[in-house]
């Protein structure tokens, strides 16, 4: 499993991906974030699924860009990456399934290209089809999503700042990490501010975030203690 999160607010895009790769009893660290930038062209790709499918599709997509193919809108680049996934499926799906492996690659694509009026965020499925996130859906998670949604649903909306989005995104990851041994540090973070055509990347190690995790745990415990208890009295009286 993995944990990749993309958030779209009015100010820009925030993306976060863990780096843990688990294969049987073996655990390694590999980057799950692919970033490409040119003039008036900023785009990132995050994936969850079979690593071999991901690597092959990304290499095919990189070949298109290196050969001079230029996309003026992000949805066109998303279509092109979807075509590469279909190409890999034609080449490898049957053999993978014979080996007992399900052909699987979910992808988050975000950024802004020359003729996009604003920044975009897409969820691309293994079949090559996609949906675009709009104002009513400020985030998308691929991979291990169960424990990380609660805080995002409670605090995120289109008017959240990018800093608020990153804080909520990290706490969402941290909630997932403490509940699952297949999601862990380091985490890669990408920031994109609307109309900037410049993506910022940063990697956080566990030691970088230990204090934030500790503060969050303490605040959760304090919030639990602060919740009124009068509503419980009738129930506990039945024990007497």
Coordinates of C-alpha atoms in Angstrom, one line a residue:
X1 CA 0.0 0.0 0.0
X2 CA 0.9 3.6 -0.1
X3 CA -0.4 7.1 0.9
X4 CA -0.7 9.8 -1.7
X5 CA -2.8 13.0 -1.1
X6 CA -3.6 15.8 -3.4
X7 CA -5.4 19.0 -2.2
X8 CA -6.8 21.8 -4.3
X9 CA -7.6 25.2 -2.7
X10 CA -8.1 28.5 -4.3
X11 CA -4.6 29.6 -3.5
X12 CA -3.0 26.5 -5.1
X13 CA -2.2 22.8 -4.8
X14 CA -0.6 20.8 -2.0
X15 CA 0.5 17.2 -2.6
X16 CA 2.1 14.7 -0.2
X17 CA 3.3 11.1 -0.8
X18 CA 4.9 8.6 1.5
X19 CA 7.9 6.6 0.1
X20 CA 7.5 3.1 1.7
X21 CA 7.4 0.2 -0.7
X22 CA 6.4 -3.2 0.7
X23 CA 6.9 -6.4 -1.2
X24 CA 6.3 -9.5 1.0
X25 CA 8.6 -9.1 3.9
X26 CA 10.9 -6.6 2.2
X27 CA 10.5 -2.9 2.8
X28 CA 12.3 -0.2 0.8
X29 CA 12.1 3.5 0.2
X30 CA 11.3 4.8 -3.3
X31 CA 10.0 8.1 -4.6
X32 CA 6.4 8.1 -5.7
X33 CA 6.3 11.7 -7.0
X34 CA 7.2 12.7 -10.5
X35 CA 7.6 16.4 -11.3
X36 CA 8.1 18.0 -14.7
X37 CA 8.6 21.8 -15.3
X38 CA 9.1 24.0 -18.3
X39 CA 8.2 27.5 -19.2
X40 CA 4.4 27.9 -18.5
X41 CA 4.3 24.2 -17.7
X42 CA 4.2 22.8 -14.2
X43 CA 2.9 19.2 -13.5
X44 CA 3.3 16.5 -10.9
X45 CA 2.2 12.8 -10.9
X46 CA 1.8 10.6 -7.9
X47 CA 0.9 6.9 -8.1
X48 CA -0.4 4.0 -6.1
X49 CA -0.3 0.4 -7.3
X50 CA 2.2 -1.9 -9.0
X51 CA 5.6 -0.3 -9.1
X52 CA 6.5 -2.0 -12.4
X53 CA 3.5 -0.5 -14.0
X54 CA 4.2 2.9 -12.6
X55 CA 7.8 3.0 -13.7
X56 CA 7.0 1.9 -17.2
X57 CA 4.2 4.3 -17.7
X58 CA 6.3 7.2 -16.4
X59 CA 9.2 6.3 -18.7
X60 CA 6.9 6.2 -21.7
X61 CA 5.4 9.6 -20.7
X62 CA 8.9 11.1 -20.2
X63 CA 9.8 9.9 -23.7
X64 CA 6.9 11.9 -25.2
X65 CA 8.1 15.0 -23.4
X66 CA 11.7 14.5 -24.4
X67 CA 10.7 14.0 -28.0
X68 CA 9.1 17.5 -28.0
X69 CA 5.5 16.8 -27.4
X70 CA 4.0 19.9 -25.7
X71 CA 0.6 20.0 -23.9
X72 CA -1.2 23.4 -23.5
X73 CA -3.8 22.1 -21.0
X74 CA -3.4 19.7 -18.1
X75 CA -6.3 17.4 -19.1
X76 CA -4.5 16.7 -22.4
X77 CA -1.4 15.6 -20.5
X78 CA -3.6 13.5 -18.2
X79 CA -5.1 11.9 -21.4
X80 CA -1.6 11.2 -22.6
X81 CA -0.5 9.6 -19.4
X82 CA -3.6 7.5 -19.4
X83 CA -2.7 6.3 -22.9
X84 CA 0.7 5.1 -21.5
X85 CA -1.1 3.2 -18.8
X86 CA -3.2 1.5 -21.4
X87 CA -0.1 0.8 -23.4
X88 CA 1.5 -0.9 -20.4
X89 CA -1.7 -2.9 -19.9
X90 CA -1.6 -4.2 -23.4
X91 CA 2.0 -5.3 -22.9
X92 CA 2.0 -6.6 -19.4
X93 CA -1.5 -7.1 -18.0
X94 CA -2.0 -10.7 -19.1
X95 CA 1.4 -11.9 -17.8
X96 CA 0.9 -10.1 -14.5
X97 CA -2.5 -11.8 -14.0
X98 CA -1.0 -15.2 -14.9
X99 CA 1.5 -14.5 -12.1
X100 CA -1.4 -13.7 -9.7
X101 CA -0.9 -9.9 -9.7
X102 CA -3.7 -7.5 -10.4
X103 CA -2.9 -4.8 -12.9
X104 CA -3.3 -1.7 -10.8
X105 CA -2.2 1.9 -11.0
X106 CA -4.2 4.8 -9.6
X107 CA -2.7 8.3 -10.2
X108 CA -3.1 11.8 -9.0
X109 CA -2.1 14.5 -11.5
X110 CA -1.9 18.1 -10.6
X111 CA -0.5 21.4 -11.9
X112 CA -1.2 24.1 -14.5
X113 CA -0.2 24.4 -18.1
X114 CA 0.0 27.4 -20.4
X115 CA -3.7 27.6 -21.4
X116 CA -5.2 26.5 -18.1
X117 CA -7.1 29.3 -16.5
X118 CA -6.3 28.0 -13.1
X119 CA -4.6 25.1 -11.4
X120 CA -6.0 21.6 -11.8
X121 CA -6.2 18.3 -9.9
X122 CA -7.2 15.0 -11.5
X123 CA -7.7 11.4 -10.3
X124 CA -6.7 8.9 -13.1
X125 CA -7.8 5.3 -12.9
X126 CA -6.1 2.1 -14.0
X127 CA -8.4 1.9 -17.0
X128 CA -7.1 5.3 -18.2
X129 CA -10.3 7.3 -17.5
X130 CA -10.2 10.2 -15.1
X131 CA -12.2 12.7 -13.0
X132 CA -11.3 16.3 -12.2
X133 CA -11.6 17.6 -8.6
X134 CA -13.8 20.6 -8.2
X135 CA -14.7 23.0 -5.4
X136 CA -16.9 20.5 -3.8
X137 CA -14.1 17.9 -3.5
X138 CA -11.0 19.7 -2.2
X139 CA -8.8 16.6 -1.9
X140 CA -8.2 13.0 -3.1
X141 CA -6.3 10.2 -1.6
X142 CA -5.0 7.1 -3.3
X143 CA -3.6 4.1 -1.5
X144 CA -4.4 3.6 2.2
X145 CA -7.1 6.2 2.8
X146 CA -9.2 5.0 5.6
X147 CA -7.7 6.7 8.7
X148 CA -6.7 9.9 7.0
X149 CA -10.0 11.2 5.7
X150 CA -11.6 12.4 9.0
X151 CA -9.5 15.4 9.7
X152 CA -9.6 16.5 6.0
X153 CA -13.3 16.3 5.9
X154 CA -13.6 18.4 9.0
X155 CA -11.2 21.2 8.3
X156 CA -10.6 21.5 4.6
X157 CA -12.5 23.6 2.1
X158 CA -11.7 25.6 -1.0
X159 CA -10.9 28.7 1.0
X160 CA -8.3 27.0 3.2
X161 CA -4.8 28.4 2.8
X162 CA -2.0 26.3 1.4
X163 CA -0.4 26.3 4.9
X164 CA -3.6 25.0 6.4
X165 CA -3.8 22.4 3.7
X166 CA -0.3 21.2 4.3
X167 CA -0.9 21.0 8.1
X168 CA -4.1 19.0 7.6
X169 CA -2.4 16.9 5.0
X170 CA 0.5 16.0 7.3
X171 CA -1.9 15.1 10.2
X172 CA -3.9 13.0 7.8
X173 CA -0.7 11.1 6.8
X174 CA 0.3 10.8 10.5
X175 CA -3.0 9.3 11.4
X176 CA -2.6 6.8 8.6
X177 CA 1.0 6.0 9.5
X178 CA 0.3 5.2 13.2
X179 CA -2.4 2.7 12.1
X180 CA -0.6 1.0 9.2
X181 CA 2.9 -0.4 9.0
X182 CA 2.9 -0.1 5.2
X183 CA 2.8 3.7 5.2
X184 CA 5.8 5.6 6.6
X185 CA 8.4 8.3 6.3
X186 CA 10.1 9.9 4.5
X187 CA 7.4 11.9 2.9
X188 CA 7.7 14.1 -0.3
X189 CA 5.7 17.3 -0.4
X190 CA 4.9 19.4 -3.5
X191 CA 3.5 23.0 -3.4
X192 CA 2.1 24.9 -6.4
X193 CA 0.8 28.4 -6.1
X194 CA -1.8 29.4 -8.7
X195 CA -0.4 31.0 -11.9
X196 CA 3.2 30.8 -10.6
X197 CA 4.3 28.0 -13.0
X198 CA 6.8 26.9 -10.3
X199 CA 6.6 23.8 -8.2
X200 CA 8.4 23.6 -4.9
X201 CA 9.5 20.1 -3.6
X202 CA 10.7 19.1 -0.2
X203 CA 11.3 15.8 1.6
X204 CA 10.5 15.4 5.4
X205 CA 12.2 12.7 7.5
X206 CA 10.6 11.4 10.6
X207 CA 12.9 13.4 12.9
X208 CA 11.8 16.6 11.1
X209 CA 8.2 16.0 12.2
X210 CA 8.4 14.3 15.6
X211 CA 7.6 17.5 17.5
X212 CA 4.5 18.1 15.3
X213 CA 3.3 14.5 15.9
X214 CA 3.8 14.9 19.6
X215 CA 1.9 18.3 19.8
X216 CA -0.9 16.8 17.8
X217 CA -1.2 13.8 20.1
X218 CA -1.3 16.0 23.2
X219 CA -3.9 18.3 21.7
X220 CA -6.1 15.3 20.9
X221 CA -5.9 14.1 24.4
X222 CA -6.6 17.6 25.8
X223 CA -9.6 17.9 23.4
X224 CA -11.0 14.6 24.7
X225 CA -10.6 15.8 28.3
X226 CA -12.4 19.0 27.4
X227 CA -15.5 17.4 26.0
X228 CA -18.4 17.8 28.5
X229 CA -19.4 14.6 30.4
X230 CA -22.9 15.4 31.7
X231 CA -24.5 13.5 28.8
X232 CA -22.9 10.3 30.0
X233 CA -24.1 10.4 33.6
X234 CA -27.4 8.6 33.0
X235 CA -25.6 5.7 31.3
X236 CA -23.0 5.4 34.1
X237 CA -25.6 5.6 36.8
X238 CA -27.0 2.3 35.5
X239 CA -23.7 0.7 36.7
X240 CA -24.4 1.7 40.3

